[in-house]
Amino acid sequence: MPHDDHDHPHNSELSPIELRVRALESILVEKGYVDPAAVDAIIQTYETEIGPHRGARVVAKAWTDPAFADWLKRDASAAIASLGYTGRQGEHMVALFNTPYLHNMVVCTLCSCYPWPVLGLPPVWYKSPPYRARAVKEPRTVLAEFGVTLPEGKEVRVWDSTAEMRYLVIPERPAGTGGWSEEQLAAIVTRDSMIGTGVAGAPT
Amino acid sequence: MSAPEKSPEKSPEKLRERPFEAPWEAQVFALTVKLNEKGVFSWSDWTKTLGAELHEAPERPYYESWLAALEKITQANAVVSAPERLARIDAWDRAAKSTPHGQPILLENGARTDGPSYDFSPV
């Protein structure tokens, strides 16, 4: 029997998944569909630049600048783009304003559509089957699991994202923050509060 | 409520979490974004394909479904055929297994020596 190199303990091994990814990428690069440097640039951007700090800036501006808040209500894509945050897939942004009578909450029941330009990539739970299934059916129970208990009379509205429509929740501004700067306010806007599974000013 | 001292720009760790658990997840994500930008498929076709994969195997890790969807949509759009992909998976496997641990794995090292050779030259 010839020596089987495949079992040689000092050689490398790629997992089945890594093999599939390398196979796909190397073919796409060879055929000119993607440039490895551009792929790395995208990864770098999503790992370091784009994240919920952007959405927090949008929210803080909406809290302090009524004209901006009004613009967000009328044309969220344009208002958000004015801060330099634009989408890659040509999606429309919609800003959902929470009020004392209405709480908005966002889900993507199909897959994991999410407002990348302002929140980055979604957290693990957002992509999970239980959240996707239950957010629509029993939003109050899901909210309670996130530690959010709403008054009886407050309406909960659940928005199902699509490839074309992405939602950003504008949480209510916490009491006692009068006179705070935009920067100070942005620091208390949590990611979950902009998905609607949290409230601003509360720890996540 | 007392005002926080740091801005989110100064304390990014509070608001960010690592979006990818492994480098390959980042790779498939970025490949998908680039292919969409190139016009290979629309984002709405992509979400339908991904949604179908997620629906078919709800217990499968999210990015594994993402990878399966990317394989399907590139095949459906005649960008990468299944035989081409499978041959390339084999080639990477051979390359890895013939590379001493710690050295970079190069595709050239996966060329077949025991049968018909696969052409790696760019199309």
PDB file of N, CA and C in Angstrom, chain A residues 10-14 17 19-28 30-34 38-39 42-43 46-48 52-53 88-89 110-113 116 121 123 127 129 163-164 166 176 180 183-184 187 189 191 201, chain B residues 1-4 6-9 15-20 24 26-30 33-38 40 43-44 47 51 54 58 62-64 67 70-71 79 84-85 88-89 92-93 96-97 99-101 105 120:
ATOM      1  N   HIS A  10       1.041  16.277   9.713  1.00  0.00           N
ATOM      2  CA  HIS A  10       1.662  17.599   9.668  1.00  0.00           C
ATOM      3  C   HIS A  10       1.175  18.446   8.498  1.00  0.00           C
ATOM      4  N   ASN A  11       0.275  17.882   7.731  1.00  0.00           N
ATOM      5  CA  ASN A  11      -0.234  18.671   6.622  1.00  0.00           C
ATOM      6  C   ASN A  11      -1.519  19.385   6.997  1.00  0.00           C
ATOM      7  N   SER A  12      -1.894  20.324   6.122  1.00  0.00           N
ATOM      8  CA  SER A  12      -3.047  21.166   6.433  1.00  0.00           C
ATOM      9  C   SER A  12      -4.351  20.460   6.104  1.00  0.00           C
ATOM     10  N   GLU A  13      -5.387  21.012   6.638  1.00  0.00           N
ATOM     11  CA  GLU A  13      -6.719  20.479   6.351  1.00  0.00           C
ATOM     12  C   GLU A  13      -7.661  21.667   6.340  1.00  0.00           C
ATOM     13  N   LEU A  14      -8.505  21.724   5.333  1.00  0.00           N
ATOM     14  CA  LEU A  14      -9.542  22.763   5.315  1.00  0.00           C
ATOM     15  C   LEU A  14     -10.879  22.074   5.571  1.00  0.00           C
ATOM     16  N   ILE A  17     -16.624  23.386   4.732  1.00  0.00           N
ATOM     17  CA  ILE A  17     -17.156  24.729   4.473  1.00  0.00           C
ATOM     18  C   ILE A  17     -16.083  25.628   3.861  1.00  0.00           C
ATOM     19  N   LEU A  19     -13.539  24.755   2.203  1.00  0.00           N
ATOM     20  CA  LEU A  19     -13.270  24.304   0.831  1.00  0.00           C
ATOM     21  C   LEU A  19     -14.296  24.889  -0.131  1.00  0.00           C
ATOM     22  N   ARG A  20     -15.548  24.862   0.280  1.00  0.00           N
ATOM     23  CA  ARG A  20     -16.606  25.385  -0.601  1.00  0.00           C
ATOM     24  C   ARG A  20     -16.442  26.887  -0.829  1.00  0.00           C
ATOM     25  N   VAL A  21     -16.076  27.604   0.235  1.00  0.00           N
ATOM     26  CA  VAL A  21     -15.916  29.055   0.089  1.00  0.00           C
ATOM     27  C   VAL A  21     -14.716  29.372  -0.802  1.00  0.00           C
ATOM     28  N   ARG A  22     -13.615  28.683  -0.560  1.00  0.00           N
ATOM     29  CA  ARG A  22     -12.431  28.925  -1.399  1.00  0.00           C
ATOM     30  C   ARG A  22     -12.697  28.581  -2.851  1.00  0.00           C
ATOM     31  N   ALA A  23     -13.433  27.480  -3.073  1.00  0.00           N
ATOM     32  CA  ALA A  23     -13.737  27.061  -4.445  1.00  0.00           C
ATOM     33  C   ALA A  23     -14.527  28.167  -5.158  1.00  0.00           C
ATOM     34  N   LEU A  24     -15.581  28.616  -4.494  1.00  0.00           N
ATOM     35  CA  LEU A  24     -16.440  29.632  -5.101  1.00  0.00           C
ATOM     36  C   LEU A  24     -15.656  30.924  -5.354  1.00  0.00           C
ATOM     37  N   GLU A  25     -14.943  31.371  -4.343  1.00  0.00           N
ATOM     38  CA  GLU A  25     -14.228  32.636  -4.479  1.00  0.00           C
ATOM     39  C   GLU A  25     -13.166  32.561  -5.575  1.00  0.00           C
ATOM     40  N   SER A  26     -12.391  31.462  -5.608  1.00  0.00           N
ATOM     41  CA  SER A  26     -11.306  31.403  -6.597  1.00  0.00           C
ATOM     42  C   SER A  26     -11.861  31.387  -8.024  1.00  0.00           C
ATOM     43  N   ILE A  27     -13.000  30.738  -8.214  1.00  0.00           N
ATOM     44  CA  ILE A  27     -13.600  30.734  -9.560  1.00  0.00           C
ATOM     45  C   ILE A  27     -14.110  32.140  -9.919  1.00  0.00           C
ATOM     46  N   LEU A  28     -14.758  32.790  -8.961  1.00  0.00           N
ATOM     47  CA  LEU A  28     -15.301  34.131  -9.222  1.00  0.00           C
ATOM     48  C   LEU A  28     -14.185  35.137  -9.513  1.00  0.00           C
ATOM     49  N   GLU A  30     -11.162  34.350 -10.775  1.00  0.00           N
ATOM     50  CA  GLU A  30     -10.612  33.995 -12.091  1.00  0.00           C
ATOM     51  C   GLU A  30     -11.467  34.515 -13.236  1.00  0.00           C
ATOM     52  N   LYS A  31     -12.767  34.421 -13.052  1.00  0.00           N
ATOM     53  CA  LYS A  31     -13.666  34.850 -14.126  1.00  0.00           C
ATOM     54  C   LYS A  31     -13.869  36.361 -14.152  1.00  0.00           C
ATOM     55  N   GLY A  32     -13.258  37.039 -13.213  1.00  0.00           N
ATOM     56  CA  GLY A  32     -13.325  38.499 -13.226  1.00  0.00           C
ATOM     57  C   GLY A  32     -14.577  39.090 -12.598  1.00  0.00           C
ATOM     58  N   TYR A  33     -15.358  38.285 -11.867  1.00  0.00           N
ATOM     59  CA  TYR A  33     -16.559  38.817 -11.231  1.00  0.00           C
ATOM     60  C   TYR A  33     -16.229  39.617  -9.970  1.00  0.00           C
ATOM     61  N   VAL A  34     -15.203  39.189  -9.291  1.00  0.00           N
ATOM     62  CA  VAL A  34     -14.825  39.918  -8.078  1.00  0.00           C
ATOM     63  C   VAL A  34     -13.314  40.124  -8.033  1.00  0.00           C
ATOM     64  N   ALA A  38     -11.204  44.178  -3.433  1.00  0.00           N
ATOM     65  CA  ALA A  38     -12.524  44.788  -3.187  1.00  0.00           C
ATOM     66  C   ALA A  38     -13.300  43.976  -2.161  1.00  0.00           C
ATOM     67  N   VAL A  39     -13.127  42.663  -2.213  1.00  0.00           N
ATOM     68  CA  VAL A  39     -13.784  41.788  -1.232  1.00  0.00           C
ATOM     69  C   VAL A  39     -13.255  42.103   0.165  1.00  0.00           C
ATOM     70  N   ILE A  42     -14.662  45.380   1.516  1.00  0.00           N
ATOM     71  CA  ILE A  42     -16.036  45.263   2.043  1.00  0.00           C
ATOM     72  C   ILE A  42     -16.003  44.704   3.466  1.00  0.00           C
ATOM     73  N   ILE A  43     -15.215  43.661   3.642  1.00  0.00           N
ATOM     74  CA  ILE A  43     -15.140  43.028   4.969  1.00  0.00           C
ATOM     75  C   ILE A  43     -14.638  44.041   5.993  1.00  0.00           C
ATOM     76  N   TYR A  46     -17.342  46.590   6.939  1.00  0.00           N
ATOM     77  CA  TYR A  46     -18.392  46.095   7.838  1.00  0.00           C
ATOM     78  C   TYR A  46     -17.860  45.701   9.208  1.00  0.00           C
ATOM     79  N   GLU A  47     -16.565  45.362   9.258  1.00  0.00           N
ATOM     80  CA  GLU A  47     -16.020  44.996  10.573  1.00  0.00           C
ATOM     81  C   GLU A  47     -15.632  46.215  11.393  1.00  0.00           C
ATOM     82  N   THR A  48     -15.283  47.303  10.724  1.00  0.00           N
ATOM     83  CA  THR A  48     -14.745  48.421  11.503  1.00  0.00           C
ATOM     84  C   THR A  48     -15.526  49.725  11.404  1.00  0.00           C
ATOM     85  N   PRO A  52     -23.964  50.339  14.645  1.00  0.00           N
ATOM     86  CA  PRO A  52     -25.095  51.075  15.213  1.00  0.00           C
ATOM     87  C   PRO A  52     -24.754  52.490  15.688  1.00  0.00           C
ATOM     88  N   HIS A  53     -23.458  52.823  15.783  1.00  0.00           N
ATOM     89  CA  HIS A  53     -23.119  54.200  16.163  1.00  0.00           C
ATOM     90  C   HIS A  53     -23.658  55.182  15.117  1.00  0.00           C
ATOM     91  N   ARG A  88     -26.282  49.985  -0.172  1.00  0.00           N
ATOM     92  CA  ARG A  88     -25.613  49.375  -1.312  1.00  0.00           C
ATOM     93  C   ARG A  88     -26.598  48.733  -2.263  1.00  0.00           C
ATOM     94  N   GLN A  89     -27.772  48.397  -1.765  1.00  0.00           N
ATOM     95  CA  GLN A  89     -28.706  47.646  -2.604  1.00  0.00           C
ATOM     96  C   GLN A  89     -29.874  48.501  -3.090  1.00  0.00           C
ATOM     97  N   LEU A 110     -38.580  36.685   6.260  1.00  0.00           N
ATOM     98  CA  LEU A 110     -38.060  35.867   5.163  1.00  0.00           C
ATOM     99  C   LEU A 110     -36.615  35.438   5.429  1.00  0.00           C
ATOM    100  N   CYS A 111     -35.757  36.414   5.726  1.00  0.00           N
ATOM    101  CA  CYS A 111     -34.347  36.049   5.923  1.00  0.00           C
ATOM    102  C   CYS A 111     -33.752  36.931   7.008  1.00  0.00           C
ATOM    103  N   SER A 112     -33.134  38.038   6.626  1.00  0.00           N
ATOM    104  CA  SER A 112     -32.478  38.861   7.640  1.00  0.00           C
ATOM    105  C   SER A 112     -32.257  40.263   7.116  1.00  0.00           C
ATOM    106  N   CYS A 113     -33.181  40.774   6.303  1.00  0.00           N
ATOM    107  CA  CYS A 113     -33.059  42.136   5.792  1.00  0.00           C
ATOM    108  C   CYS A 113     -32.971  43.079   6.991  1.00  0.00           C
ATOM    109  N   TRP A 116     -28.510  47.934   7.001  1.00  0.00           N
ATOM    110  CA  TRP A 116     -27.045  47.889   7.122  1.00  0.00           C
ATOM    111  C   TRP A 116     -26.367  49.255   7.255  1.00  0.00           C
ATOM    112  N   LEU A 121     -24.319  44.987  10.423  1.00  0.00           N
ATOM    113  CA  LEU A 121     -24.936  43.680  10.179  1.00  0.00           C
ATOM    114  C   LEU A 121     -25.724  43.243  11.407  1.00  0.00           C
ATOM    115  N   PRO A 123     -27.521  41.342  14.582  1.00  0.00           N
ATOM    116  CA  PRO A 123     -27.057  40.425  15.622  1.00  0.00           C
ATOM    117  C   PRO A 123     -27.588  39.013  15.363  1.00  0.00           C
ATOM    118  N   LYS A 127     -31.328  37.080  13.259  1.00  0.00           N
ATOM    119  CA  LYS A 127     -31.339  36.138  12.141  1.00  0.00           C
ATOM    120  C   LYS A 127     -31.923  34.783  12.536  1.00  0.00           C
ATOM    121  N   PRO A 129     -34.357  31.687  13.620  1.00  0.00           N
ATOM    122  CA  PRO A 129     -35.744  31.318  13.301  1.00  0.00           C
ATOM    123  C   PRO A 129     -36.748  31.695  14.395  1.00  0.00           C
ATOM    124  N   ALA A 163     -36.264  43.152   0.882  1.00  0.00           N
ATOM    125  CA  ALA A 163     -35.075  43.573   0.152  1.00  0.00           C
ATOM    126  C   ALA A 163     -35.158  45.058  -0.180  1.00  0.00           C
ATOM    127  N   GLU A 164     -36.398  45.559  -0.368  1.00  0.00           N
ATOM    128  CA  GLU A 164     -36.561  46.949  -0.810  1.00  0.00           C
ATOM    129  C   GLU A 164     -36.807  47.932   0.325  1.00  0.00           C
ATOM    130  N   ARG A 166     -36.221  48.931   4.370  1.00  0.00           N
ATOM    131  CA  ARG A 166     -35.525  48.700   5.641  1.00  0.00           C
ATOM    132  C   ARG A 166     -35.982  49.753   6.649  1.00  0.00           C
ATOM    133  N   GLY A 176     -35.440  63.525  31.233  1.00  0.00           N
ATOM    134  CA  GLY A 176     -34.268  63.963  31.991  1.00  0.00           C
ATOM    135  C   GLY A 176     -33.037  64.155  31.139  1.00  0.00           C
ATOM    136  N   TRP A 180     -28.996  68.000  26.750  1.00  0.00           N
ATOM    137  CA  TRP A 180     -27.848  67.159  26.365  1.00  0.00           C
ATOM    138  C   TRP A 180     -27.439  67.479  24.933  1.00  0.00           C
ATOM    139  N   GLU A 183     -24.070  64.529  20.809  1.00  0.00           N
ATOM    140  CA  GLU A 183     -23.091  63.472  21.061  1.00  0.00           C
ATOM    141  C   GLU A 183     -23.434  62.694  22.341  1.00  0.00           C
ATOM    142  N   GLN A 184     -23.832  63.416  23.360  1.00  0.00           N
ATOM    143  CA  GLN A 184     -24.207  62.752  24.614  1.00  0.00           C
ATOM    144  C   GLN A 184     -25.441  61.879  24.419  1.00  0.00           C
ATOM    145  N   ALA A 187     -24.865  58.546  22.621  1.00  0.00           N
ATOM    146  CA  ALA A 187     -24.230  57.516  23.450  1.00  0.00           C
ATOM    147  C   ALA A 187     -25.236  56.655  24.223  1.00  0.00           C
ATOM    148  N   VAL A 189     -28.214  55.751  22.858  1.00  0.00           N
ATOM    149  CA  VAL A 189     -29.094  55.067  21.897  1.00  0.00           C
ATOM    150  C   VAL A 189     -28.510  53.681  21.624  1.00  0.00           C
ATOM    151  N   ARG A 191     -28.390  49.763  20.126  1.00  0.00           N
ATOM    152  CA  ARG A 191     -28.770  49.091  18.886  1.00  0.00           C
ATOM    153  C   ARG A 191     -30.187  48.530  18.998  1.00  0.00           C
ATOM    154  N   GLY A 201     -31.546  54.456  26.348  1.00  0.00           N
ATOM    155  CA  GLY A 201     -31.133  54.772  27.708  1.00  0.00           C
ATOM    156  C   GLY A 201     -31.084  53.565  28.613  1.00  0.00           C
TER     157      GLY A 201
ATOM    158  N   MET B   1     -31.291  61.611  34.871  1.00  0.00           N
ATOM    159  CA  MET B   1     -30.278  60.865  34.118  1.00  0.00           C
ATOM    160  C   MET B   1     -29.027  61.710  33.971  1.00  0.00           C
ATOM    161  N   SER B   2     -27.868  61.169  34.231  1.00  0.00           N
ATOM    162  CA  SER B   2     -26.646  61.951  34.057  1.00  0.00           C
ATOM    163  C   SER B   2     -26.044  61.660  32.690  1.00  0.00           C
ATOM    164  N   ALA B   3     -25.464  62.694  32.120  1.00  0.00           N
ATOM    165  CA  ALA B   3     -24.941  62.561  30.760  1.00  0.00           C
ATOM    166  C   ALA B   3     -23.701  61.672  30.733  1.00  0.00           C
ATOM    167  N   PRO B   4     -23.599  60.805  29.742  1.00  0.00           N
ATOM    168  CA  PRO B   4     -22.400  59.973  29.633  1.00  0.00           C
ATOM    169  C   PRO B   4     -21.213  60.824  29.205  1.00  0.00           C
ATOM    170  N   LYS B   6     -18.477  59.685  27.509  1.00  0.00           N
ATOM    171  CA  LYS B   6     -17.879  59.326  26.218  1.00  0.00           C
ATOM    172  C   LYS B   6     -18.917  59.330  25.112  1.00  0.00           C
ATOM    173  N   SER B   7     -18.501  59.691  23.939  1.00  0.00           N
ATOM    174  CA  SER B   7     -19.375  59.579  22.773  1.00  0.00           C
ATOM    175  C   SER B   7     -19.244  58.150  22.255  1.00  0.00           C
ATOM    176  N   PRO B   8     -20.229  57.704  21.454  1.00  0.00           N
ATOM    177  CA  PRO B   8     -20.125  56.337  20.935  1.00  0.00           C
ATOM    178  C   PRO B   8     -18.904  56.157  20.028  1.00  0.00           C
ATOM    179  N   GLU B   9     -18.471  57.234  19.396  1.00  0.00           N
ATOM    180  CA  GLU B   9     -17.297  57.120  18.520  1.00  0.00           C
ATOM    181  C   GLU B   9     -16.079  56.752  19.369  1.00  0.00           C
ATOM    182  N   LEU B  15     -21.290  49.578  21.403  1.00  0.00           N
ATOM    183  CA  LEU B  15     -22.367  49.443  20.436  1.00  0.00           C
ATOM    184  C   LEU B  15     -22.107  48.414  19.347  1.00  0.00           C
ATOM    185  N   ARG B  16     -20.905  47.946  19.249  1.00  0.00           N
ATOM    186  CA  ARG B  16     -20.594  47.032  18.145  1.00  0.00           C
ATOM    187  C   ARG B  16     -20.292  45.651  18.666  1.00  0.00           C
ATOM    188  N   GLU B  17     -20.647  44.677  17.853  1.00  0.00           N
ATOM    189  CA  GLU B  17     -20.181  43.338  18.151  1.00  0.00           C
ATOM    190  C   GLU B  17     -19.605  42.810  16.847  1.00  0.00           C
ATOM    191  N   ARG B  18     -18.764  41.831  16.931  1.00  0.00           N
ATOM    192  CA  ARG B  18     -18.156  41.325  15.696  1.00  0.00           C
ATOM    193  C   ARG B  18     -19.246  40.746  14.811  1.00  0.00           C
ATOM    194  N   PRO B  19     -19.297  41.232  13.573  1.00  0.00           N
ATOM    195  CA  PRO B  19     -20.389  40.751  12.724  1.00  0.00           C
ATOM    196  C   PRO B  19     -20.189  39.317  12.219  1.00  0.00           C
ATOM    197  N   PHE B  20     -18.956  38.858  12.191  1.00  0.00           N
ATOM    198  CA  PHE B  20     -18.691  37.517  11.665  1.00  0.00           C
ATOM    199  C   PHE B  20     -17.993  36.664  12.702  1.00  0.00           C
ATOM    200  N   TRP B  24     -14.478  32.889   6.968  1.00  0.00           N
ATOM    201  CA  TRP B  24     -15.230  32.456   5.784  1.00  0.00           C
ATOM    202  C   TRP B  24     -16.613  33.095   5.710  1.00  0.00           C
ATOM    203  N   ALA B  26     -17.313  36.132   6.577  1.00  0.00           N
ATOM    204  CA  ALA B  26     -17.077  37.451   5.997  1.00  0.00           C
ATOM    205  C   ALA B  26     -16.854  37.348   4.491  1.00  0.00           C
ATOM    206  N   GLN B  27     -16.134  36.292   4.070  1.00  0.00           N
ATOM    207  CA  GLN B  27     -15.869  36.105   2.639  1.00  0.00           C
ATOM    208  C   GLN B  27     -17.166  35.930   1.850  1.00  0.00           C
ATOM    209  N   VAL B  28     -18.037  35.030   2.308  1.00  0.00           N
ATOM    210  CA  VAL B  28     -19.259  34.780   1.527  1.00  0.00           C
ATOM    211  C   VAL B  28     -20.173  36.011   1.535  1.00  0.00           C
ATOM    212  N   PHE B  29     -20.169  36.716   2.650  1.00  0.00           N
ATOM    213  CA  PHE B  29     -20.966  37.946   2.719  1.00  0.00           C
ATOM    214  C   PHE B  29     -20.469  38.947   1.666  1.00  0.00           C
ATOM    215  N   ALA B  30     -19.142  39.176   1.667  1.00  0.00           N
ATOM    216  CA  ALA B  30     -18.572  40.182   0.766  1.00  0.00           C
ATOM    217  C   ALA B  30     -18.704  39.761  -0.700  1.00  0.00           C
ATOM    218  N   VAL B  33     -22.213  40.651  -1.783  1.00  0.00           N
ATOM    219  CA  VAL B  33     -22.382  42.092  -1.982  1.00  0.00           C
ATOM    220  C   VAL B  33     -21.749  42.517  -3.310  1.00  0.00           C
ATOM    221  N   LYS B  34     -20.568  41.998  -3.617  1.00  0.00           N
ATOM    222  CA  LYS B  34     -19.882  42.379  -4.857  1.00  0.00           C
ATOM    223  C   LYS B  34     -20.636  41.877  -6.092  1.00  0.00           C
ATOM    224  N   LEU B  35     -21.123  40.645  -6.034  1.00  0.00           N
ATOM    225  CA  LEU B  35     -21.838  40.083  -7.190  1.00  0.00           C
ATOM    226  C   LEU B  35     -23.126  40.861  -7.456  1.00  0.00           C
ATOM    227  N   ASN B  36     -23.782  41.287  -6.384  1.00  0.00           N
ATOM    228  CA  ASN B  36     -24.976  42.107  -6.542  1.00  0.00           C
ATOM    229  C   ASN B  36     -24.604  43.455  -7.173  1.00  0.00           C
ATOM    230  N   GLU B  37     -23.500  44.056  -6.713  1.00  0.00           N
ATOM    231  CA  GLU B  37     -23.068  45.342  -7.279  1.00  0.00           C
ATOM    232  C   GLU B  37     -22.716  45.209  -8.757  1.00  0.00           C
ATOM    233  N   LYS B  38     -22.181  44.036  -9.126  1.00  0.00           N
ATOM    234  CA  LYS B  38     -21.830  43.772 -10.533  1.00  0.00           C
ATOM    235  C   LYS B  38     -23.061  43.539 -11.389  1.00  0.00           C
ATOM    236  N   VAL B  40     -24.954  40.776 -11.179  1.00  0.00           N
ATOM    237  CA  VAL B  40     -25.140  39.353 -11.457  1.00  0.00           C
ATOM    238  C   VAL B  40     -26.541  38.907 -11.010  1.00  0.00           C
ATOM    239  N   TRP B  43     -30.903  42.293  -5.541  1.00  0.00           N
ATOM    240  CA  TRP B  43     -30.929  41.974  -4.111  1.00  0.00           C
ATOM    241  C   TRP B  43     -32.219  41.253  -3.742  1.00  0.00           C
ATOM    242  N   SER B  44     -33.280  41.537  -4.468  1.00  0.00           N
ATOM    243  CA  SER B  44     -34.524  40.863  -4.131  1.00  0.00           C
ATOM    244  C   SER B  44     -34.466  39.380  -4.535  1.00  0.00           C
ATOM    245  N   THR B  47     -32.481  37.773  -1.687  1.00  0.00           N
ATOM    246  CA  THR B  47     -33.189  37.505  -0.428  1.00  0.00           C
ATOM    247  C   THR B  47     -34.165  36.341  -0.591  1.00  0.00           C
ATOM    248  N   GLY B  51     -33.795  33.238   1.651  1.00  0.00           N
ATOM    249  CA  GLY B  51     -34.984  32.895   2.429  1.00  0.00           C
ATOM    250  C   GLY B  51     -35.385  31.435   2.235  1.00  0.00           C
ATOM    251  N   LEU B  54     -32.966  29.238   4.165  1.00  0.00           N
ATOM    252  CA  LEU B  54     -33.212  29.326   5.613  1.00  0.00           C
ATOM    253  C   LEU B  54     -34.459  28.527   5.980  1.00  0.00           C
ATOM    254  N   PRO B  58     -33.942  25.192   8.826  1.00  0.00           N
ATOM    255  CA  PRO B  58     -33.939  26.227   9.865  1.00  0.00           C
ATOM    256  C   PRO B  58     -32.885  26.031  10.962  1.00  0.00           C
ATOM    257  N   TYR B  62     -26.636  30.001  10.275  1.00  0.00           N
ATOM    258  CA  TYR B  62     -27.075  31.030   9.335  1.00  0.00           C
ATOM    259  C   TYR B  62     -26.152  31.183   8.119  1.00  0.00           C
ATOM    260  N   TYR B  63     -24.860  31.317   8.346  1.00  0.00           N
ATOM    261  CA  TYR B  63     -23.969  31.555   7.211  1.00  0.00           C
ATOM    262  C   TYR B  63     -23.756  30.308   6.344  1.00  0.00           C
ATOM    263  N   GLU B  64     -24.064  29.132   6.868  1.00  0.00           N
ATOM    264  CA  GLU B  64     -24.024  27.943   6.012  1.00  0.00           C
ATOM    265  C   GLU B  64     -25.168  28.005   5.007  1.00  0.00           C
ATOM    266  N   LEU B  67     -24.111  30.482   2.399  1.00  0.00           N
ATOM    267  CA  LEU B  67     -23.194  29.883   1.417  1.00  0.00           C
ATOM    268  C   LEU B  67     -23.964  29.011   0.421  1.00  0.00           C
ATOM    269  N   LEU B  70     -25.666  31.172  -2.006  1.00  0.00           N
ATOM    270  CA  LEU B  70     -24.736  31.774  -2.971  1.00  0.00           C
ATOM    271  C   LEU B  70     -24.334  30.758  -4.041  1.00  0.00           C
ATOM    272  N   GLU B  71     -24.146  29.517  -3.628  1.00  0.00           N
ATOM    273  CA  GLU B  71     -23.836  28.466  -4.607  1.00  0.00           C
ATOM    274  C   GLU B  71     -25.008  28.301  -5.577  1.00  0.00           C
ATOM    275  N   VAL B  79     -23.107  31.521 -13.633  1.00  0.00           N
ATOM    276  CA  VAL B  79     -21.819  32.147 -13.316  1.00  0.00           C
ATOM    277  C   VAL B  79     -20.810  31.066 -12.932  1.00  0.00           C
ATOM    278  N   GLU B  84     -17.945  22.505 -12.153  1.00  0.00           N
ATOM    279  CA  GLU B  84     -16.794  23.397 -12.011  1.00  0.00           C
ATOM    280  C   GLU B  84     -16.478  23.615 -10.519  1.00  0.00           C
ATOM    281  N   ARG B  85     -17.544  23.830  -9.777  1.00  0.00           N
ATOM    282  CA  ARG B  85     -17.402  24.078  -8.338  1.00  0.00           C
ATOM    283  C   ARG B  85     -16.884  22.830  -7.622  1.00  0.00           C
ATOM    284  N   ARG B  88     -13.299  22.191  -8.250  1.00  0.00           N
ATOM    285  CA  ARG B  88     -12.452  23.155  -7.556  1.00  0.00           C
ATOM    286  C   ARG B  88     -12.369  22.839  -6.054  1.00  0.00           C
ATOM    287  N   ILE B  89     -13.445  22.324  -5.506  1.00  0.00           N
ATOM    288  CA  ILE B  89     -13.429  21.911  -4.092  1.00  0.00           C
ATOM    289  C   ILE B  89     -12.399  20.798  -3.913  1.00  0.00           C
ATOM    290  N   TRP B  92      -8.835  22.235  -4.073  1.00  0.00           N
ATOM    291  CA  TRP B  92      -8.433  22.904  -2.821  1.00  0.00           C
ATOM    292  C   TRP B  92      -8.143  21.876  -1.730  1.00  0.00           C
ATOM    293  N   ASP B  93      -8.931  20.807  -1.735  1.00  0.00           N
ATOM    294  CA  ASP B  93      -8.727  19.761  -0.734  1.00  0.00           C
ATOM    295  C   ASP B  93      -7.348  19.126  -0.922  1.00  0.00           C
ATOM    296  N   ALA B  96      -4.634  21.575   0.127  1.00  0.00           N
ATOM    297  CA  ALA B  96      -4.474  21.686   1.582  1.00  0.00           C
ATOM    298  C   ALA B  96      -3.699  20.489   2.116  1.00  0.00           C
ATOM    299  N   LYS B  97      -4.091  19.314   1.648  1.00  0.00           N
ATOM    300  CA  LYS B  97      -3.496  18.096   2.206  1.00  0.00           C
ATOM    301  C   LYS B  97      -2.054  17.903   1.771  1.00  0.00           C
ATOM    302  N   THR B  99       0.007  20.471   1.634  1.00  0.00           N
ATOM    303  CA  THR B  99       0.729  21.644   2.135  1.00  0.00           C
ATOM    304  C   THR B  99       1.097  21.436   3.600  1.00  0.00           C
ATOM    305  N   PRO B 100       2.401  21.541   3.910  1.00  0.00           N
ATOM    306  CA  PRO B 100       2.779  21.396   5.322  1.00  0.00           C
ATOM    307  C   PRO B 100       2.071  22.445   6.181  1.00  0.00           C
ATOM    308  N   HIS B 101       1.692  22.034   7.361  1.00  0.00           N
ATOM    309  CA  HIS B 101       0.966  22.912   8.271  1.00  0.00           C
ATOM    310  C   HIS B 101       1.737  24.205   8.499  1.00  0.00           C
ATOM    311  N   ILE B 105      -1.732  27.805   1.737  1.00  0.00           N
ATOM    312  CA  ILE B 105      -2.276  26.771   0.843  1.00  0.00           C
ATOM    313  C   ILE B 105      -2.498  27.414  -0.526  1.00  0.00           C
ATOM    314  N   PHE B 120      -6.750  25.249 -14.745  1.00  0.00           N
ATOM    315  CA  PHE B 120      -6.973  26.351 -13.786  1.00  0.00           C
ATOM    316  C   PHE B 120      -6.814  27.722 -14.411  1.00  0.00           C
TER     317      PHE B 120
END
